[in-house]
């Protein structure tokens, strides 16, 4: 058909499967296994639905102010969006416009190359080393911008603040985006570097550590000028990207710091326990600082384990891609969910070793 010649074609990002059946153990999309802060539920129950007939605050000012207070920055340094994916997409559109290739790791969040292709941004990947770490020297080549997660996904590895700063310092003529979606599970944020580098943009999300993936809340913090440019693009795209319930309930999530720390602490404790149990079963993995473990077995192929788990209604994430095709990304659920996973794996590894498959 002739009209198809003018269609912008894209290969979309493939999200983790969302099974619709009850009683599935869902460890494939890095959601929080615990509910949002109690104040979120209270406010949701009391919300005046009549207000939904009105447009929300276009800048999300109440949420922006709450985040600015929590992270000790100015409101002018905060931008909010519909999940960190929306924030990152806006940042790609805004800052990666030089015509030079942007740089990101070869094993990383698989939305980066999708956005680059969609927005016609050239890109080049830099290989992680044999221990899955970023090599800062690879980011000293000419480029049009840099983006990387810290901790990385899907490996879960955390780069030191020194390595992060080395990358920013080597690229002061472009914007460097540090995607900190998983930083609350034991990582070190690059926020202290904001005062030194006006080209640094830090992106975070409510979807993981604040248990609000269903409301789609993301934000970034950076130099006031960077945030101003982001708002210019946002208001040229859609003035009302974030709905009213998300703005109001997001504020409640930020306010309850004690619950936030309790929840992340439980997830970290479960993660460390599960690491030890997986090692006993012959699994190896990078030392995750995220809410997941990127595990491979010494003898049993990852795809085989993935399919067996799925048949048992335990969902984990698997990619048939170079370098990572023998690894599974396992989200940390509740202790009860992880016990069921471990119980299945103990039986499966034992019977597979005995030749029963």
Coordinates of C-alpha atoms in Angstrom, one line a residue:
X1 CA 0.0 0.0 0.0
X2 CA 1.4 3.4 -1.0
X3 CA 0.5 5.2 2.2
X4 CA 2.8 2.8 4.2
X5 CA 5.8 4.4 2.5
X6 CA 5.3 7.4 4.8
X7 CA 4.7 5.5 8.0
X8 CA 7.2 5.8 10.8
X9 CA 8.1 2.2 11.4
X10 CA 9.5 1.0 14.7
X11 CA 10.5 -2.2 16.4
X12 CA 8.7 -1.8 19.8
X13 CA 10.0 -2.5 23.3
X14 CA 8.7 -5.9 24.6
X15 CA 7.5 -5.6 28.2
X16 CA 7.5 -8.5 30.6
X17 CA 4.5 -10.8 30.3
X18 CA 1.4 -10.0 32.3
X19 CA -0.4 -13.3 33.1
X20 CA -4.1 -12.9 33.7
X21 CA -4.5 -16.0 35.8
X22 CA -4.8 -16.0 39.6
X23 CA -2.1 -17.6 41.9
X24 CA 0.7 -16.9 39.5
X25 CA 4.1 -16.0 41.1
X26 CA 5.1 -13.0 39.1
X27 CA 8.8 -12.4 39.3
X28 CA 9.3 -11.1 35.7
X29 CA 8.7 -7.3 35.8
X30 CA 10.6 -6.0 38.9
X31 CA 7.4 -4.7 40.6
X32 CA 7.3 -4.3 44.3
X33 CA 5.8 -7.2 46.1
X34 CA 4.4 -5.0 48.9
X35 CA 1.6 -2.4 48.7
X36 CA 2.2 1.4 48.5
X37 CA 2.5 3.5 51.7
X38 CA -0.6 3.4 53.9
X39 CA -1.3 7.1 53.2
X40 CA -1.7 6.3 49.6
X41 CA -4.6 3.9 50.3
X42 CA -6.2 6.4 52.7
X43 CA -6.1 9.3 50.3
X44 CA -7.3 7.1 47.4
X45 CA -10.4 6.1 49.5
X46 CA -11.1 9.7 50.3
X47 CA -10.5 11.2 46.8
X48 CA -13.2 13.5 45.4
X49 CA -14.0 12.1 42.0
X50 CA -15.7 15.3 41.0
X51 CA -12.2 16.8 40.6
X52 CA -11.5 14.4 37.8
X53 CA -13.6 16.6 35.4
X54 CA -10.8 19.2 35.7
X55 CA -7.4 19.2 34.1
X56 CA -4.6 18.3 36.5
X57 CA -1.8 20.7 37.3
X58 CA 0.3 20.7 34.2
X59 CA 3.7 20.8 35.9
X60 CA 2.7 18.5 38.8
X61 CA 3.7 21.2 41.2
X62 CA 2.6 19.5 44.4
X63 CA 4.6 16.4 43.6
X64 CA 7.5 18.4 42.3
X65 CA 7.7 20.4 45.6
X66 CA 7.5 17.2 47.7
X67 CA 10.3 15.6 45.7
X68 CA 12.4 18.8 45.9
X69 CA 12.0 18.8 49.7
X70 CA 12.8 15.1 50.0
X71 CA 16.0 15.2 47.8
X72 CA 17.1 18.7 49.1
X73 CA 17.0 20.4 45.7
X74 CA 15.0 23.3 44.3
X75 CA 11.6 22.7 42.7
X76 CA 13.1 24.1 39.5
X77 CA 15.5 21.2 39.4
X78 CA 12.7 18.5 39.3
X79 CA 10.7 17.2 36.3
X80 CA 7.9 14.6 36.6
X81 CA 6.4 12.3 34.0
X82 CA 4.4 9.3 33.4
X83 CA 6.8 6.7 34.7
X84 CA 10.6 7.0 34.2
X85 CA 10.1 5.7 30.6
X86 CA 8.2 8.9 29.8
X87 CA 10.9 11.0 31.4
X88 CA 13.6 9.2 29.6
X89 CA 11.8 9.5 26.2
X90 CA 11.4 13.2 26.8
X91 CA 15.1 13.5 27.7
X92 CA 16.1 11.6 24.5
X93 CA 14.0 14.0 22.4
X94 CA 15.3 17.0 24.2
X95 CA 19.1 16.4 24.6
X96 CA 20.2 13.9 22.0
X97 CA 19.9 16.1 19.0
X98 CA 23.5 16.6 17.7
X99 CA 23.6 14.1 15.0
X100 CA 26.5 12.3 16.7
X101 CA 25.9 8.8 18.1
X102 CA 24.9 8.5 21.7
X103 CA 26.6 5.9 23.9
X104 CA 25.1 3.2 26.2
X105 CA 26.1 -0.3 27.3
X106 CA 25.6 -3.3 25.1
X107 CA 23.8 -5.1 27.9
X108 CA 21.4 -2.7 29.5
X109 CA 17.8 -1.5 29.6
X110 CA 16.4 -2.6 26.2
X111 CA 14.3 0.6 25.7
X112 CA 17.3 2.7 24.9
X113 CA 17.9 1.4 21.4
X114 CA 14.1 1.5 20.8
X115 CA 13.9 5.3 21.6
X116 CA 17.1 5.9 19.6
X117 CA 15.6 4.2 16.5
X118 CA 12.2 5.9 17.0
X119 CA 13.6 9.4 17.3
X120 CA 16.2 8.8 14.6
X121 CA 19.1 9.2 17.0
X122 CA 22.3 7.4 16.0
X123 CA 23.8 5.3 18.7
X124 CA 26.8 3.1 19.6
X125 CA 27.0 0.5 22.3
X126 CA 30.0 0.0 24.6
X127 CA 30.6 -3.6 25.8
X128 CA 30.5 -4.4 29.4
X129 CA 33.6 -6.2 30.6
X130 CA 33.7 -9.9 31.4
X131 CA 32.4 -9.2 34.9
X132 CA 29.5 -7.2 33.6
X133 CA 30.9 -3.8 34.6
X134 CA 30.9 -0.6 32.6
X135 CA 34.3 0.5 31.3
X136 CA 34.5 4.3 31.8
X137 CA 37.3 4.6 29.2
X138 CA 34.9 3.5 26.5
X139 CA 32.9 6.7 27.1
X140 CA 35.8 9.0 26.2
X141 CA 35.1 8.8 22.4
X142 CA 33.2 11.6 20.6
X143 CA 29.5 11.3 21.1
X144 CA 26.2 13.1 21.2
X145 CA 25.2 12.0 24.7
X146 CA 25.5 9.2 27.3
X147 CA 22.9 7.2 29.1
X148 CA 23.3 4.2 31.4
X149 CA 21.4 2.6 34.4
X150 CA 23.1 2.4 37.8
X151 CA 22.5 -0.2 39.1
X152 CA 22.5 -1.7 35.6
X153 CA 19.6 -3.7 34.2
X154 CA 19.4 -6.6 33.8
X155 CA 22.7 -7.4 35.6
X156 CA 21.9 -5.5 38.8
X157 CA 25.5 -4.4 39.2
X158 CA 26.3 -1.1 40.8
X159 CA 29.0 1.1 39.4
X160 CA 31.0 3.2 42.0
X161 CA 30.4 6.9 42.2
X162 CA 34.0 7.4 41.1
X163 CA 33.3 5.5 37.8
X164 CA 30.1 7.4 37.3
X165 CA 31.9 10.7 37.8
X166 CA 34.7 9.7 35.4
X167 CA 32.1 9.3 32.7
X168 CA 30.4 12.6 33.4
X169 CA 33.7 14.4 33.6
X170 CA 34.8 13.0 30.3
X171 CA 31.6 14.2 28.6
X172 CA 31.0 17.7 29.9
X173 CA 30.0 19.0 26.4
X174 CA 27.0 16.6 26.2
X175 CA 24.2 15.5 28.6
X176 CA 24.8 12.4 30.7
X177 CA 21.7 10.6 31.9
X178 CA 22.1 8.3 34.9
X179 CA 19.0 6.0 35.1
X180 CA 18.6 5.2 38.8
X181 CA 15.4 3.1 38.6
X182 CA 16.9 0.6 41.1
X183 CA 19.1 2.8 43.2
X184 CA 17.0 2.5 46.4
X185 CA 17.8 -1.2 46.8
X186 CA 21.4 -0.7 48.0
X187 CA 22.9 1.6 45.3
X188 CA 24.7 4.9 45.6
X189 CA 23.0 7.8 43.9
X190 CA 24.8 10.3 41.7
X191 CA 22.8 13.1 43.4
X192 CA 25.9 14.5 45.2
X193 CA 27.4 15.2 41.8
X194 CA 24.7 17.6 40.7
X195 CA 26.4 20.6 42.2
X196 CA 29.6 19.9 40.2
X197 CA 28.2 19.0 36.8
X198 CA 25.5 21.0 35.0
X199 CA 25.2 18.3 32.3
X200 CA 24.0 15.6 34.6
X201 CA 20.4 14.3 34.6
X202 CA 19.4 11.7 37.2
X203 CA 16.2 9.7 36.5
X204 CA 14.2 7.7 39.1
X205 CA 10.8 6.0 39.4
X206 CA 8.0 5.2 41.8
X207 CA 7.4 1.9 40.1
X208 CA 10.0 -0.2 42.0
X209 CA 10.8 1.0 45.5
X210 CA 7.6 3.0 46.1
X211 CA 5.3 0.2 44.9
X212 CA 3.4 2.4 42.4
X213 CA 4.0 0.9 39.0
X214 CA 0.3 1.0 38.2
X215 CA 0.1 4.8 38.6
X216 CA 3.1 5.5 36.3
X217 CA 5.2 8.1 38.1
X218 CA 8.7 9.0 37.2
X219 CA 10.9 12.0 37.7
X220 CA 14.3 13.4 37.1
X221 CA 16.6 15.9 38.9
X222 CA 19.2 18.1 37.2
X223 CA 20.4 21.6 36.5
X224 CA 17.6 24.2 36.3
X225 CA 18.4 24.9 32.7
X226 CA 18.2 21.2 31.8
X227 CA 14.8 21.0 33.5
X228 CA 13.6 24.1 31.7
X229 CA 14.5 22.6 28.3
X230 CA 12.6 19.4 29.3
X231 CA 9.5 21.4 30.2
X232 CA 9.7 23.2 26.9
X233 CA 9.6 19.9 25.0
X234 CA 6.9 18.4 27.3
X235 CA 4.6 21.4 26.7
X236 CA 5.2 21.1 23.0
X237 CA 4.1 17.5 23.2
X238 CA 1.4 17.2 25.8
X239 CA 0.7 19.7 28.5
X240 CA -1.2 17.2 30.8
X241 CA 0.9 14.1 30.8
X242 CA 0.5 13.2 34.5
X243 CA -3.1 12.6 35.8
X244 CA -4.5 14.1 39.0
X245 CA -4.6 10.9 41.1
X246 CA -0.9 10.1 40.3
X247 CA 0.1 13.6 41.4
X248 CA -1.8 13.5 44.7
X249 CA -1.0 9.9 45.6
X250 CA 2.6 10.4 44.7
X251 CA 3.0 13.1 47.3
X252 CA 1.7 10.6 50.0
X253 CA 4.2 8.0 48.9
X254 CA 7.1 10.6 49.2
X255 CA 5.9 11.7 52.7
X256 CA 6.1 8.3 54.3
X257 CA 9.8 7.8 54.4
X258 CA 9.7 5.2 57.3
X259 CA 7.5 2.9 55.2
X260 CA 9.7 3.4 52.2
X261 CA 12.8 2.4 54.1
X262 CA 11.0 -0.6 55.7
X263 CA 9.8 -1.9 52.4
X264 CA 13.2 -1.6 50.6
X265 CA 14.9 -3.1 53.6
X266 CA 12.7 -6.2 53.5
X267 CA 13.4 -6.6 49.8
X268 CA 17.1 -6.3 50.3
X269 CA 17.1 -8.8 53.1
X270 CA 15.1 -11.3 51.0
X271 CA 17.5 -10.7 48.0
X272 CA 20.5 -11.5 50.1
X273 CA 19.0 -14.7 51.5
X274 CA 18.0 -15.9 48.1
X275 CA 21.5 -15.3 46.7
X276 CA 22.8 -17.8 49.2
X277 CA 20.2 -20.4 48.4
X278 CA 20.7 -20.0 44.6
X279 CA 24.5 -20.5 45.1
X280 CA 23.8 -23.8 46.8
X281 CA 21.8 -24.9 43.8
X282 CA 24.6 -24.2 41.4
X283 CA 23.6 -20.8 40.2
X284 CA 26.0 -17.9 39.7
X285 CA 25.2 -14.2 39.2
X286 CA 26.6 -10.7 39.5
X287 CA 26.3 -9.2 43.0
X288 CA 23.0 -7.4 42.6
X289 CA 22.2 -4.1 44.2
X290 CA 18.7 -4.0 42.6
X291 CA 15.4 -5.8 43.4
X292 CA 16.3 -8.7 41.1
X293 CA 19.0 -11.3 40.6
X294 CA 20.5 -12.1 37.1
X295 CA 21.2 -15.8 37.5
X296 CA 22.6 -18.6 35.3
X297 CA 23.0 -22.3 36.2
X298 CA 26.3 -24.1 35.7
X299 CA 24.7 -27.0 33.9
X300 CA 21.1 -26.4 33.0
X301 CA 20.3 -23.9 30.1
X302 CA 18.4 -20.8 31.2
X303 CA 15.7 -21.2 28.6
X304 CA 15.0 -24.7 29.8
X305 CA 14.6 -23.5 33.4
X306 CA 12.5 -20.5 32.2
X307 CA 10.0 -22.8 30.5
X308 CA 9.8 -25.2 33.4
X309 CA 9.1 -22.4 35.8
X310 CA 6.5 -21.0 33.5
X311 CA 4.7 -24.3 33.4
X312 CA 4.7 -24.2 37.2
X313 CA 3.1 -20.7 37.1
X314 CA 6.3 -19.0 38.2
X315 CA 7.2 -16.2 35.8
X316 CA 10.7 -14.9 35.5
X317 CA 12.3 -12.9 32.6
X318 CA 14.4 -14.5 29.8
X319 CA 15.9 -12.9 26.7
X320 CA 17.3 -14.9 23.8
X321 CA 19.9 -12.2 23.1
X322 CA 23.7 -12.3 22.7
X323 CA 25.7 -12.5 25.9
X324 CA 22.6 -12.9 28.1
X325 CA 20.8 -15.9 26.6
X326 CA 21.9 -18.2 29.4
X327 CA 20.7 -16.0 32.3
X328 CA 17.3 -15.4 34.0
X329 CA 16.3 -12.2 35.6
X330 CA 14.5 -13.1 38.8
X331 CA 12.5 -10.3 40.6
X332 CA 12.6 -10.4 44.4
X333 CA 9.1 -11.1 45.7
X334 CA 7.9 -11.7 49.2
X335 CA 9.6 -14.4 51.3
X336 CA 6.8 -16.7 50.7
X337 CA 7.0 -16.3 46.9
X338 CA 10.8 -16.7 46.9
X339 CA 10.4 -19.9 49.0
X340 CA 8.1 -21.4 46.4
X341 CA 10.6 -20.5 43.7
X342 CA 13.4 -22.1 45.6
X343 CA 11.4 -25.2 46.4
X344 CA 10.7 -25.7 42.7
X345 CA 14.3 -25.1 41.7
X346 CA 15.6 -27.5 44.4
X347 CA 13.5 -30.3 43.0
X348 CA 14.1 -29.3 39.4
X349 CA 17.9 -29.1 39.6
X350 CA 18.0 -32.4 41.5
X351 CA 15.8 -34.3 39.0
X352 CA 17.6 -32.8 36.0
X353 CA 20.9 -33.8 37.4
X354 CA 19.6 -37.3 37.8
X355 CA 18.6 -37.4 34.1
X356 CA 14.9 -36.8 34.6
X357 CA 13.8 -33.8 32.5

